[in-house]
Amino acid sequence: MTFVIAICVAVTFAVSIYLMLGRELKSVAMGVFLLGHAANMSIIAMSGSPVMTPDEQSLDAEAPVHLTAVDSPQMKDPPVLAERYTDDTPLAQMVDPLPQALILTAIVISFGVMAFLLTLLVVTNRKTRTIDVAELAEEARKQ
Amino acid sequence: MTDHRIILLCVIPLIAGLISIALINRKALSRLVGVASFAMMLGLSLSLVLKIAGAEDDASSILVSQMGGWSAPFGISVVFDSLSGILICAAAAVGLGAYVHSFSVLDPRTERRYFHPLMQLLMLGVNLSFMTGDLFNLFVAFEIMLMASYALLTIGGSVQQLRQAYKYILLNILASTIFLMAAGMVYGMFGTLNIADLARIVAEIEADPSRDLPAGFNALAVLFLLVFGLKGAFFPLWFWLPDTYYTIPISIAGLFGGLLTKVGVYTVARLFPLIFASDGTSTISDGVMLGGTSTIIQTILIVSAAFTMFLAVLGAVSQHHVRRILSVHVISQVGYMVFGIAVMTGNALAGCAFYMIQHMVVKCALFLCCGVMEKHAGTDDLDKLGGLLKRDWFLGVLFFIAAMSLVGLPPLSGFFGKMVIIREGFAEDMWYLGIIGLVTGAITLLSMLKIWSYGYWNPDIAPTTAKPDKVKATSKPAYLAISALVICALFLGLGAEAVYKVANRAGAQLENPEHYITAVLGEDAYAEVDRLIAQREAEPSLVGDAELTLAAPEPEVSP
């Protein structure tokens, strides 16, 4: 699972950098938007793979019935919960909530930044009749 | 020591910002709210700094407030130690100065475009960045500060501003994204985001010979250095700064030049000596890292400091506009601070802290002087300036004191910062950095004299329509702000001993994480590290083995 997310992060990053290098400010803004998503996905990947749900466990016959962070080395302990891990509590089925809280905050912030950037784009277009980087530079040189 | 008053330093600008949104069309009232907010921040931070300066030992001189009563590694801690304290004081003073200055230079239409709330929200972000004890909260504080700075950068919306703003905004968004990922990586590696908890874990791993820091730790440190280096305008990452500061209204340029780069430098000073500059093998004695073990990060910092100081000052000499000279000088002075951090002894960090506050005050004063110069002459091009000393001798005196403080002529403030940093550099065998620092100081003098002789001493009066008396009459707030900042700078120079009492404590607290950790996490948080160190000292064989393994491969290589 982590591997899949890692590939997603890499592709998203590549696309977003490609867009940000574009000449048109619209594509730059889209690149910025994607960049935020890539960062959020990378936090998910780095915070450890989610614990499998009971359905998935039954599909995977090899896996032990109660898959906890302690049993499985590739899973990370959720540090907030680690000390209370026991096989018979619902906590054993939980994913560490903190990275998701981080991502939620980051999404809200990137939303605000995006709103600002798009507003700036509109203002630029009104003032200079262009949203092309080279033409904007030309316009600025004239003044 | 718990003291919940410290969070007021964030609450005051927040409330003042919200009030001034409501008062956006009432100029006098919103100015009053703004000045009151800055004055309250200044008064509160001064009283808190005096309180911690009077505390008897290092441990009780760190004020902590746990937000919402959640205990330390789980909740957000807000920490007010000596470094944060003096920086917040200086930030409030600089903010007040730039704010009052704006009354006389800012276009009234620009002022109505939410200038007042943005200033307050910028201060909220800056204060929170200086105080927060949590890495993710630091990210949030940065975003608050950056958002306000984006808006202030484009305020008025001239085409030039818009063009430069994209560069600044995109670079900062990229840096913020990397910061976010790095914070995620920290959490993945150590399971904590609390700075004190992180310092504790790293110190424990270092003290324990059987454990190593996680793989990729240095990569993580480099990511953080990239982020903060971009905000602080360190050597290869400083290209955005001169163009950006050239286009914005001069009061805002003064505030940015004084404040924003320092936030980046502060975070490096806070995080790197404690956490990221260790490679897990450095010698620890009594919890203090001994000098001499140069890590990869330290090497990067040294190279960056040298190039930042020297290349930027050369850039400043080559410029011919006052604003550009001052902007490029911001970078050069940041080099001295990185120098102080790279040396990484307590004294050097104290020098760095002192240099940061004096530079905030002096640089802001110089930018504000430049604002009045532009009012007199209508331009900041040195070729067209001249005869300002005859027109306005008072401004000349203020500018001269500020410029010489920046250069660092004794007994002015810059001298004491540079002296301590360079002396420590020589003491730690970084003589090359010391020499570069001295040469940079000399070239700084050259470029400041350039402004002085072209602008003030040059006998030709520039062709300008502005009458000197009229300019003086409309610039009263500006003179008030500049004089106050210059008096602050004089105080920092003449009263350097008193300021260094606090700065030395800041340096000691940065060098030795024990007090910071126990203040945030509780009395017994550092016990494990102490136990491991005692254990290691009791069994010198382990250390001996490590040295043997290091020394062993050499004979095989030499034939």
XYZ file of C-alpha atoms in Angstrom, chain B residues 4-18 37 41 44 48 67 78-80 88 120-132 137 141 144:
40
model
C -0.142 31.745 30.571
C 0.350 35.432 29.832
C 2.684 34.585 26.957
C -0.144 33.543 24.658
C -1.467 37.105 24.916
C 1.349 38.042 22.549
C -0.594 36.142 19.876
C -4.069 37.058 21.095
C -3.482 40.831 21.077
C -2.633 41.127 17.363
C -5.403 38.677 16.463
C -8.064 40.718 18.244
C -6.628 44.014 17.022
C -6.602 42.636 13.478
C -10.237 41.597 13.690
C -1.863 46.756 19.820
C 2.812 43.772 22.568
C 4.051 42.888 27.580
C 8.207 39.253 30.365
C -2.526 25.104 25.136
C 4.028 27.698 23.605
C 7.470 28.530 24.935
C 8.901 31.920 25.761
C 9.540 39.313 20.106
C -1.623 42.802 12.834
C -2.000 39.343 11.302
C 1.600 39.442 10.137
C 2.640 40.134 13.720
C 0.449 37.250 14.877
C 2.297 34.881 12.568
C 5.709 36.249 13.520
C 5.055 36.078 17.273
C 3.645 32.579 17.027
C 6.653 31.397 14.993
C 8.967 32.769 17.650
C 7.091 31.095 20.486
C 5.680 27.825 19.305
C 2.304 24.608 14.668
C 2.461 30.094 12.067
C -0.277 32.890 8.748
